PDB file of C-alpha atoms in Angstrom:
ATOM      1  CA  UNK A   9      18.246 -22.341  -8.081  1.00  0.00           C
ATOM      2  CA  UNK A  10      15.105 -24.160  -6.736  1.00  0.00           C
ATOM      3  CA  UNK A  11      12.329 -22.514  -5.339  1.00  0.00           C
ATOM      4  CA  UNK A  12      12.926 -22.735  -1.871  1.00  0.00           C
ATOM      5  CA  UNK A  13      16.312 -21.245  -2.490  1.00  0.00           C
ATOM      6  CA  UNK A  14      14.427 -18.485  -4.660  1.00  0.00           C
ATOM      7  CA  UNK A  15      12.607 -17.891  -1.634  1.00  0.00           C
ATOM      8  CA  UNK A  16      15.123 -17.501   0.713  1.00  0.00           C
ATOM      9  CA  UNK A  17      16.780 -15.061  -1.794  1.00  0.00           C
ATOM     10  CA  UNK A  18      13.549 -13.073  -2.291  1.00  0.00           C
ATOM     11  CA  UNK A  19      13.276 -13.047   1.865  1.00  0.00           C
ATOM     12  CA  UNK A  20      16.712 -12.046   2.384  1.00  0.00           C
ATOM     13  CA  UNK A  21      15.972  -8.666   0.824  1.00  0.00           C
ATOM     14  CA  UNK A  22      13.000  -7.855   2.914  1.00  0.00           C
ATOM     15  CA  UNK A  23      13.391  -5.463   5.620  1.00  0.00           C
ATOM     16  CA  UNK A  24      11.037  -6.379   8.657  1.00  0.00           C
ATOM     17  CA  UNK A  25      10.492  -3.808  11.149  1.00  0.00           C
ATOM     18  CA  UNK A  26      11.103  -4.330  14.766  1.00  0.00           C
ATOM     19  CA  UNK A  27       7.955  -6.575  14.980  1.00  0.00           C
ATOM     20  CA  UNK A  28       9.187  -8.750  12.449  1.00  0.00           C
ATOM     21  CA  UNK A  29       6.517  -7.380   9.893  1.00  0.00           C
ATOM     22  CA  UNK A  30       6.174  -5.797   6.412  1.00  0.00           C
ATOM     23  CA  UNK A  31       3.183  -4.047   4.851  1.00  0.00           C
ATOM     24  CA  UNK A  32       1.813  -5.640   1.986  1.00  0.00           C
ATOM     25  CA  UNK A  33      -0.308  -4.291  -0.385  1.00  0.00           C
ATOM     26  CA  UNK A  34      -2.715  -6.533  -2.492  1.00  0.00           C
ATOM     27  CA  UNK A  35      -3.583  -5.063  -6.064  1.00  0.00           C
ATOM     28  CA  UNK A  36      -6.097  -6.859  -8.392  1.00  0.00           C
ATOM     29  CA  UNK A  37      -3.941  -7.959 -11.144  1.00  0.00           C
ATOM     30  CA  UNK A  38      -6.859  -7.204 -13.951  1.00  0.00           C
ATOM     31  CA  UNK A  39      -8.414  -3.822 -12.812  1.00  0.00           C
ATOM     32  CA  UNK A  40      -5.374  -2.544 -11.137  1.00  0.00           C
ATOM     33  CA  UNK A  41      -7.482  -1.581  -7.935  1.00  0.00           C
ATOM     34  CA  UNK A  42      -5.715  -1.409  -4.783  1.00  0.00           C
ATOM     35  CA  UNK A  43      -7.524  -4.218  -2.448  1.00  0.00           C
ATOM     36  CA  UNK A  44      -6.455  -3.864   0.820  1.00  0.00           C
ATOM     37  CA  UNK A  45      -3.273  -3.188   2.860  1.00  0.00           C
ATOM     38  CA  UNK A  46      -2.227  -6.042   5.365  1.00  0.00           C
ATOM     39  CA  UNK A  47       1.008  -7.066   7.175  1.00  0.00           C
ATOM     40  CA  UNK A  48       3.187 -10.032   6.806  1.00  0.00           C
ATOM     41  CA  UNK A  49       5.845 -11.744   8.695  1.00  0.00           C
ATOM     42  CA  UNK A  50       8.438 -14.040   7.233  1.00  0.00           C
ATOM     43  CA  UNK A  51       6.681 -17.040   7.755  1.00  0.00           C
ATOM     44  CA  UNK A  52       3.576 -15.682   6.159  1.00  0.00           C
ATOM     45  CA  UNK A  53       5.415 -14.470   2.980  1.00  0.00           C
ATOM     46  CA  UNK A  54       7.185 -17.759   2.600  1.00  0.00           C
ATOM     47  CA  UNK A  55       3.644 -19.800   3.066  1.00  0.00           C
ATOM     48  CA  UNK A  56       2.317 -17.197   0.321  1.00  0.00           C
ATOM     49  CA  UNK A  57       5.252 -18.154  -2.207  1.00  0.00           C
ATOM     50  CA  UNK A  58       5.046 -21.901  -1.424  1.00  0.00           C
ATOM     51  CA  UNK A  59       0.957 -21.743  -1.717  1.00  0.00           C
ATOM     52  CA  UNK A  60       0.489 -19.346  -4.267  1.00  0.00           C
ATOM     53  CA  UNK A  61      -2.229 -17.788  -2.337  1.00  0.00           C
ATOM     54  CA  UNK A  62      -1.736 -14.632   0.169  1.00  0.00           C
ATOM     55  CA  UNK A  63      -1.336 -15.344   3.672  1.00  0.00           C
ATOM     56  CA  UNK A  64      -1.000 -12.277   6.055  1.00  0.00           C
ATOM     57  CA  UNK A  65      -0.065 -12.068   9.699  1.00  0.00           C
ATOM     58  CA  UNK A  66      -3.118 -10.646  11.798  1.00  0.00           C
ATOM     59  CA  UNK A  67      -1.821  -8.112  14.288  1.00  0.00           C
ATOM     60  CA  UNK A  68      -4.791  -7.983  16.202  1.00  0.00           C
ATOM     61  CA  UNK A  69      -5.030 -12.084  16.517  1.00  0.00           C
ATOM     62  CA  UNK A  70      -1.222 -12.261  16.478  1.00  0.00           C
ATOM     63  CA  UNK A  71      -1.163 -15.306  14.302  1.00  0.00           C
ATOM     64  CA  UNK A  72      -1.010 -16.431  10.474  1.00  0.00           C
ATOM     65  CA  UNK A  73      -4.036 -15.582   8.493  1.00  0.00           C
ATOM     66  CA  UNK A  74      -4.813 -17.360   5.405  1.00  0.00           C
ATOM     67  CA  UNK A  75      -6.870 -14.721   3.760  1.00  0.00           C
ATOM     68  CA  UNK A  76     -10.126 -16.253   2.730  1.00  0.00           C
ATOM     69  CA  UNK A  77      -9.919 -19.200   5.543  1.00  0.00           C
ATOM     70  CA  UNK A  78     -13.518 -18.245   6.874  1.00  0.00           C
ATOM     71  CA  UNK A  79     -14.836 -16.239   4.264  1.00  0.00           C
ATOM     72  CA  UNK A  80     -13.608 -18.534   1.205  1.00  0.00           C
ATOM     73  CA  UNK A  81     -12.372 -15.037  -0.568  1.00  0.00           C
ATOM     74  CA  UNK A  82      -8.983 -16.133  -1.081  1.00  0.00           C
ATOM     75  CA  UNK A  83      -6.269 -14.320  -3.193  1.00  0.00           C
ATOM     76  CA  UNK A  84      -4.225 -16.198  -5.567  1.00  0.00           C
ATOM     77  CA  UNK A  85      -0.910 -14.617  -6.230  1.00  0.00           C
ATOM     78  CA  UNK A  86       0.235 -13.751  -9.536  1.00  0.00           C
ATOM     79  CA  UNK A  87       3.250 -11.279  -9.105  1.00  0.00           C
ATOM     80  CA  UNK A  88       5.092 -10.200  -6.069  1.00  0.00           C
ATOM     81  CA  UNK A  89       7.446  -7.480  -5.651  1.00  0.00           C
ATOM     82  CA  UNK A  90       9.271  -5.342  -2.830  1.00  0.00           C
ATOM     83  CA  UNK A  91      10.279  -1.634  -3.039  1.00  0.00           C
ATOM     84  CA  UNK A  92      13.452  -0.132  -3.235  1.00  0.00           C
ATOM     85  CA  UNK A  93      14.049  -0.242   0.718  1.00  0.00           C
ATOM     86  CA  UNK A  94      12.783  -3.644   1.083  1.00  0.00           C
ATOM     87  CA  UNK A  95       9.928  -2.603   3.867  1.00  0.00           C
ATOM     88  CA  UNK A  96       6.791  -2.826   1.611  1.00  0.00           C
ATOM     89  CA  UNK A  97       5.203  -5.562  -0.533  1.00  0.00           C
ATOM     90  CA  UNK A  98       3.373  -5.390  -3.660  1.00  0.00           C
ATOM     91  CA  UNK A  99       1.122  -8.309  -4.531  1.00  0.00           C
ATOM     92  CA  UNK A 100      -0.735  -8.919  -7.703  1.00  0.00           C
ATOM     93  CA  UNK A 101      -3.663 -10.874  -7.154  1.00  0.00           C
ATOM     94  CA  UNK A 102      -7.062 -12.371  -8.238  1.00  0.00           C
ATOM     95  CA  UNK A 103      -9.726 -11.776  -5.643  1.00  0.00           C
ATOM     96  CA  UNK A 104     -11.837 -14.880  -5.313  1.00  0.00           C
ATOM     97  CA  UNK A 105     -15.770 -13.547  -5.458  1.00  0.00           C
ATOM     98  CA  UNK A 106     -14.490 -10.238  -6.089  1.00  0.00           C
ATOM     99  CA  UNK A 107     -14.543  -9.203  -2.542  1.00  0.00           C
ATOM    100  CA  UNK A 108     -11.623  -8.538  -0.471  1.00  0.00           C
ATOM    101  CA  UNK A 109     -13.085  -6.377   2.532  1.00  0.00           C
ATOM    102  CA  UNK A 110     -14.627  -7.807   5.480  1.00  0.00           C
ATOM    103  CA  UNK A 111     -17.706  -5.588   4.851  1.00  0.00           C
ATOM    104  CA  UNK A 112     -18.702  -7.212   1.608  1.00  0.00           C
ATOM    105  CA  UNK A 113     -17.045  -4.495  -0.478  1.00  0.00           C
ATOM    106  CA  UNK A 114     -14.536  -5.208  -3.398  1.00  0.00           C
ATOM    107  CA  UNK A 115     -11.765  -3.143  -2.005  1.00  0.00           C
ATOM    108  CA  UNK A 116     -11.165  -1.894   1.911  1.00  0.00           C
ATOM    109  CA  UNK A 117     -10.366   1.507   0.381  1.00  0.00           C
ATOM    110  CA  UNK A 118     -13.954   2.734  -0.106  1.00  0.00           C
ATOM    111  CA  UNK A 119     -13.901   5.910   2.330  1.00  0.00           C
ATOM    112  CA  UNK A 120     -13.234   8.502   0.137  1.00  0.00           C
ATOM    113  CA  UNK A 121     -12.628  12.480   1.242  1.00  0.00           C
ATOM    114  CA  UNK A 122     -15.034  14.614  -0.098  1.00  0.00           C
ATOM    115  CA  UNK A 123     -14.658  18.583   0.277  1.00  0.00           C
ATOM    116  CA  UNK A 124     -18.579  18.835   0.845  1.00  0.00           C
ATOM    117  CA  UNK A 125     -19.004  16.161   3.292  1.00  0.00           C
ATOM    118  CA  UNK A 126     -15.736  15.351   4.538  1.00  0.00           C
ATOM    119  CA  UNK A 127     -16.023  11.717   4.053  1.00  0.00           C
ATOM    120  CA  UNK A 128     -18.307   9.439   1.738  1.00  0.00           C
ATOM    121  CA  UNK A 129     -18.570   5.907   0.973  1.00  0.00           C
ATOM    122  CA  UNK A 130     -17.551   5.375  -2.765  1.00  0.00           C
ATOM    123  CA  UNK A 131     -18.415   1.536  -3.319  1.00  0.00           C
ATOM    124  CA  UNK A 132     -21.360  -0.292  -2.677  1.00  0.00           C
ATOM    125  CA  UNK A 133     -21.584  -3.780  -0.416  1.00  0.00           C
ATOM    126  CA  UNK A 134     -21.701  -6.745  -3.092  1.00  0.00           C
ATOM    127  CA  UNK A 135     -22.653  -9.055  -0.406  1.00  0.00           C
ATOM    128  CA  UNK A 136     -23.797  -9.037   3.185  1.00  0.00           C
ATOM    129  CA  UNK A 137     -21.153  -9.608   5.719  1.00  0.00           C
ATOM    130  CA  UNK A 138     -23.571 -11.564   7.764  1.00  0.00           C
ATOM    131  CA  UNK A 139     -24.082 -14.267   4.744  1.00  0.00           C
ATOM    132  CA  UNK A 140     -20.212 -14.138   4.261  1.00  0.00           C
ATOM    133  CA  UNK A 141     -18.990 -15.251   8.047  1.00  0.00           C
TER     134      UNK A 141
ATOM    135  CA  UNK B   6     -19.085  22.147   5.553  1.00  0.00           C
ATOM    136  CA  UNK B   7     -16.010  24.088   4.312  1.00  0.00           C
ATOM    137  CA  UNK B   8     -12.963  22.738   3.152  1.00  0.00           C
ATOM    138  CA  UNK B   9     -11.159  22.794   6.804  1.00  0.00           C
ATOM    139  CA  UNK B  10     -14.102  21.359   8.498  1.00  0.00           C
ATOM    140  CA  UNK B  11     -13.999  18.649   5.697  1.00  0.00           C
ATOM    141  CA  UNK B  12     -10.336  17.717   6.313  1.00  0.00           C
ATOM    142  CA  UNK B  13     -10.950  17.707  10.045  1.00  0.00           C
ATOM    143  CA  UNK B  14     -13.905  15.016   9.608  1.00  0.00           C
ATOM    144  CA  UNK B  15     -11.798  13.225   7.455  1.00  0.00           C
ATOM    145  CA  UNK B  16      -8.936  13.285  10.047  1.00  0.00           C
ATOM    146  CA  UNK B  17     -11.232  12.337  12.430  1.00  0.00           C
ATOM    147  CA  UNK B  18     -11.523   9.034  10.918  1.00  0.00           C
ATOM    148  CA  UNK B  19      -7.912   8.016  10.651  1.00  0.00           C
ATOM    149  CA  UNK B  20      -6.496   5.552  12.826  1.00  0.00           C
ATOM    150  CA  UNK B  21      -2.907   6.819  13.282  1.00  0.00           C
ATOM    151  CA  UNK B  22      -0.920   4.115  15.165  1.00  0.00           C
ATOM    152  CA  UNK B  23       1.348   4.478  18.408  1.00  0.00           C
ATOM    153  CA  UNK B  24       3.823   6.815  16.573  1.00  0.00           C
ATOM    154  CA  UNK B  25       1.127   9.128  15.100  1.00  0.00           C
ATOM    155  CA  UNK B  26       1.649   7.777  11.551  1.00  0.00           C
ATOM    156  CA  UNK B  27      -0.451   5.913   8.850  1.00  0.00           C
ATOM    157  CA  UNK B  28       0.711   4.156   5.746  1.00  0.00           C
ATOM    158  CA  UNK B  29      -0.005   5.735   2.640  1.00  0.00           C
ATOM    159  CA  UNK B  30      -0.062   4.146  -0.774  1.00  0.00           C
ATOM    160  CA  UNK B  31       0.558   6.561  -3.992  1.00  0.00           C
ATOM    161  CA  UNK B  32      -1.063   5.151  -6.923  1.00  0.00           C
ATOM    162  CA  UNK B  33      -1.034   6.673 -10.327  1.00  0.00           C
ATOM    163  CA  UNK B  34      -4.399   7.651 -11.512  1.00  0.00           C
ATOM    164  CA  UNK B  35      -3.924   6.853 -14.835  1.00  0.00           C
ATOM    165  CA  UNK B  36      -2.247   3.788 -15.297  1.00  0.00           C
ATOM    166  CA  UNK B  37      -3.313   2.180 -11.794  1.00  0.00           C
ATOM    167  CA  UNK B  38       0.584   1.479 -11.122  1.00  0.00           C
ATOM    168  CA  UNK B  39       1.268   1.379  -7.616  1.00  0.00           C
ATOM    169  CA  UNK B  40       4.367   4.068  -7.293  1.00  0.00           C
ATOM    170  CA  UNK B  41       5.092   3.871  -3.626  1.00  0.00           C
ATOM    171  CA  UNK B  42       4.415   3.352   0.101  1.00  0.00           C
ATOM    172  CA  UNK B  43       5.247   5.760   2.531  1.00  0.00           C
ATOM    173  CA  UNK B  44       3.837   7.278   5.905  1.00  0.00           C
ATOM    174  CA  UNK B  45       1.885  10.163   6.947  1.00  0.00           C
ATOM    175  CA  UNK B  46       1.202  11.845  10.176  1.00  0.00           C
ATOM    176  CA  UNK B  47      -2.040  14.145  10.861  1.00  0.00           C
ATOM    177  CA  UNK B  48      -0.060  17.188   9.726  1.00  0.00           C
ATOM    178  CA  UNK B  49       1.270  15.893   6.723  1.00  0.00           C
ATOM    179  CA  UNK B  50      -2.222  14.494   6.013  1.00  0.00           C
ATOM    180  CA  UNK B  51      -3.679  17.850   6.482  1.00  0.00           C
ATOM    181  CA  UNK B  52      -1.178  19.494   4.198  1.00  0.00           C
ATOM    182  CA  UNK B  53      -1.756  17.092   1.556  1.00  0.00           C
ATOM    183  CA  UNK B  54      -5.605  17.795   1.249  1.00  0.00           C
ATOM    184  CA  UNK B  55      -4.918  21.785   1.860  1.00  0.00           C
ATOM    185  CA  UNK B  56      -2.171  21.807  -1.029  1.00  0.00           C
ATOM    186  CA  UNK B  57      -3.231  19.246  -3.292  1.00  0.00           C
ATOM    187  CA  UNK B  58      -0.081  17.787  -3.396  1.00  0.00           C
ATOM    188  CA  UNK B  59       1.417  14.758  -1.775  1.00  0.00           C
ATOM    189  CA  UNK B  60       3.192  15.416   1.734  1.00  0.00           C
ATOM    190  CA  UNK B  61       4.694  12.715   3.650  1.00  0.00           C
ATOM    191  CA  UNK B  62       6.395  11.926   7.046  1.00  0.00           C
ATOM    192  CA  UNK B  63       9.808  10.903   6.687  1.00  0.00           C
ATOM    193  CA  UNK B  64      10.589   8.380   9.583  1.00  0.00           C
ATOM    194  CA  UNK B  65      14.197   8.577   8.940  1.00  0.00           C
ATOM    195  CA  UNK B  66      14.778  12.353   8.790  1.00  0.00           C
ATOM    196  CA  UNK B  67      11.792  12.687  11.160  1.00  0.00           C
ATOM    197  CA  UNK B  68      10.143  15.513   9.532  1.00  0.00           C
ATOM    198  CA  UNK B  69       7.413  16.413   7.071  1.00  0.00           C
ATOM    199  CA  UNK B  70       8.547  15.606   3.453  1.00  0.00           C
ATOM    200  CA  UNK B  71       6.891  17.326   0.753  1.00  0.00           C
ATOM    201  CA  UNK B  72       7.360  14.927  -2.047  1.00  0.00           C
ATOM    202  CA  UNK B  73       9.714  16.353  -4.773  1.00  0.00           C
ATOM    203  CA  UNK B  74      11.085  18.828  -2.646  1.00  0.00           C
ATOM    204  CA  UNK B  75      14.476  18.179  -3.770  1.00  0.00           C
ATOM    205  CA  UNK B  76      13.699  16.281  -6.913  1.00  0.00           C
ATOM    206  CA  UNK B  77      10.957  18.125  -8.415  1.00  0.00           C
ATOM    207  CA  UNK B  78       8.908  15.181  -8.636  1.00  0.00           C
ATOM    208  CA  UNK B  79       6.149  16.208  -6.774  1.00  0.00           C
ATOM    209  CA  UNK B  80       2.689  14.177  -6.757  1.00  0.00           C
ATOM    210  CA  UNK B  81      -0.542  16.093  -7.459  1.00  0.00           C
ATOM    211  CA  UNK B  82      -3.583  14.316  -5.698  1.00  0.00           C
ATOM    212  CA  UNK B  83      -6.627  13.615  -7.275  1.00  0.00           C
ATOM    213  CA  UNK B  84      -8.487  11.353  -4.913  1.00  0.00           C
ATOM    214  CA  UNK B  85      -7.895  10.025  -1.590  1.00  0.00           C
ATOM    215  CA  UNK B  86      -9.298   7.215   0.479  1.00  0.00           C
ATOM    216  CA  UNK B  87      -9.025   5.324   3.980  1.00  0.00           C
ATOM    217  CA  UNK B  88      -9.720   1.736   4.247  1.00  0.00           C
ATOM    218  CA  UNK B  89     -12.372   0.128   6.501  1.00  0.00           C
ATOM    219  CA  UNK B  90     -10.543   0.463   9.718  1.00  0.00           C
ATOM    220  CA  UNK B  91      -8.994   3.763   8.945  1.00  0.00           C
ATOM    221  CA  UNK B  92      -5.281   2.309   9.307  1.00  0.00           C
ATOM    222  CA  UNK B  93      -4.075   2.939   5.725  1.00  0.00           C
ATOM    223  CA  UNK B  94      -4.480   5.819   3.267  1.00  0.00           C
ATOM    224  CA  UNK B  95      -4.745   5.208  -0.566  1.00  0.00           C
ATOM    225  CA  UNK B  96      -3.897   8.350  -2.735  1.00  0.00           C
ATOM    226  CA  UNK B  97      -4.535   8.546  -6.403  1.00  0.00           C
ATOM    227  CA  UNK B  98      -1.911  11.077  -7.837  1.00  0.00           C
ATOM    228  CA  UNK B  99      -0.458  12.225 -10.846  1.00  0.00           C
ATOM    229  CA  UNK B 100       3.430  11.535 -10.915  1.00  0.00           C
ATOM    230  CA  UNK B 101       5.581  14.423 -12.071  1.00  0.00           C
ATOM    231  CA  UNK B 102       8.253  13.278 -14.647  1.00  0.00           C
ATOM    232  CA  UNK B 103       6.534  10.082 -14.461  1.00  0.00           C
ATOM    233  CA  UNK B 104       9.189   9.072 -11.599  1.00  0.00           C
ATOM    234  CA  UNK B 105       8.419   8.368  -8.317  1.00  0.00           C
ATOM    235  CA  UNK B 106      11.400   6.284  -7.110  1.00  0.00           C
ATOM    236  CA  UNK B 107      14.402   8.020  -5.856  1.00  0.00           C
ATOM    237  CA  UNK B 108      16.633   5.339  -7.712  1.00  0.00           C
ATOM    238  CA  UNK B 109      15.112   7.149 -11.093  1.00  0.00           C
ATOM    239  CA  UNK B 110      12.297   4.597 -11.868  1.00  0.00           C
ATOM    240  CA  UNK B 111       8.719   4.887 -12.300  1.00  0.00           C
ATOM    241  CA  UNK B 112       7.606   3.054  -9.056  1.00  0.00           C
ATOM    242  CA  UNK B 113       9.531   2.083  -6.147  1.00  0.00           C
ATOM    243  CA  UNK B 114       8.131  -1.616  -6.328  1.00  0.00           C
ATOM    244  CA  UNK B 115      10.490  -3.017  -9.128  1.00  0.00           C
ATOM    245  CA  UNK B 116      12.336  -5.929  -7.415  1.00  0.00           C
ATOM    246  CA  UNK B 117      10.234  -8.981  -8.229  1.00  0.00           C
ATOM    247  CA  UNK B 118      10.415 -12.399  -6.920  1.00  0.00           C
ATOM    248  CA  UNK B 119      11.227 -14.876  -9.575  1.00  0.00           C
ATOM    249  CA  UNK B 120      11.333 -18.508  -9.530  1.00  0.00           C
ATOM    250  CA  UNK B 121      14.486 -19.016 -11.170  1.00  0.00           C
ATOM    251  CA  UNK B 122      16.682 -16.093  -9.786  1.00  0.00           C
ATOM    252  CA  UNK B 123      14.822 -15.354  -6.565  1.00  0.00           C
ATOM    253  CA  UNK B 124      14.780 -11.655  -7.081  1.00  0.00           C
ATOM    254  CA  UNK B 125      14.990  -9.438 -10.219  1.00  0.00           C
ATOM    255  CA  UNK B 126      14.451  -5.934 -11.451  1.00  0.00           C
ATOM    256  CA  UNK B 127      11.663  -5.453 -13.603  1.00  0.00           C
ATOM    257  CA  UNK B 128      11.614  -1.832 -14.484  1.00  0.00           C
ATOM    258  CA  UNK B 129      14.473   0.267 -16.075  1.00  0.00           C
ATOM    259  CA  UNK B 130      16.107   3.581 -14.738  1.00  0.00           C
ATOM    260  CA  UNK B 131      14.175   6.330 -16.539  1.00  0.00           C
ATOM    261  CA  UNK B 132      16.463   9.237 -15.298  1.00  0.00           C
ATOM    262  CA  UNK B 133      20.252   8.947 -13.188  1.00  0.00           C
ATOM    263  CA  UNK B 134      19.379   9.764  -9.870  1.00  0.00           C
ATOM    264  CA  UNK B 135      22.928  11.751  -9.953  1.00  0.00           C
ATOM    265  CA  UNK B 136      21.033  14.119 -12.400  1.00  0.00           C
ATOM    266  CA  UNK B 137      17.909  14.228 -10.260  1.00  0.00           C
ATOM    267  CA  UNK B 138      19.241  15.089  -6.903  1.00  0.00           C
TER     268      UNK B 138
END
């Protein structure tokens, strides 16, 4: 089986939703930290496997989104899995510059439930977004 | 702020989709392993915060789904976060019996891309599903 056939075989197991999309979790391969959740269509998942870098589908812009294309904060793919029913993807990645979030934080999941305050930020901004974009 | 007010404040920051749902990632708090991805509506997220155990919304059954209600494999909630744009939830949990997947595996994400074979199982069944359900 060559790589194109392997990608086809993998893609055939993905259950894309009515919009042709699947949810994808990006997890830091070293720390295990969950960095972000985004969406992929078949073409972005294919490009991800071909390039070895994460390519998502931007629902707001309705186009392929090569993560890092404007920030430089690309994600190198190491391993990629689908779940039991094929409607979610888990990608283990190395995050360039250690910043996945457009707010300049490592992870997008920085807004934490707090019994005293409702919601609190649990991570600091590593780089001012104004200097990223 | 009491706990109900804190839950209301947290829920007010969640951007549920047109179906009133948000994607939720369950991550093992000890190992960092991503266990599963499911969906929550406002009521299931509220009950999760009240009970301290994961309650999802089953899209196939169109009802609240207290994880473990039939298997006994409940998930105790430790920390819960939303992402930068509020349309994804990350829950850090302890997984009872160490089995999150209905196939009897620890994690639902056991079907891995393989350049030689397309897709391979990367985790073994810990318990026969027939003896779980």
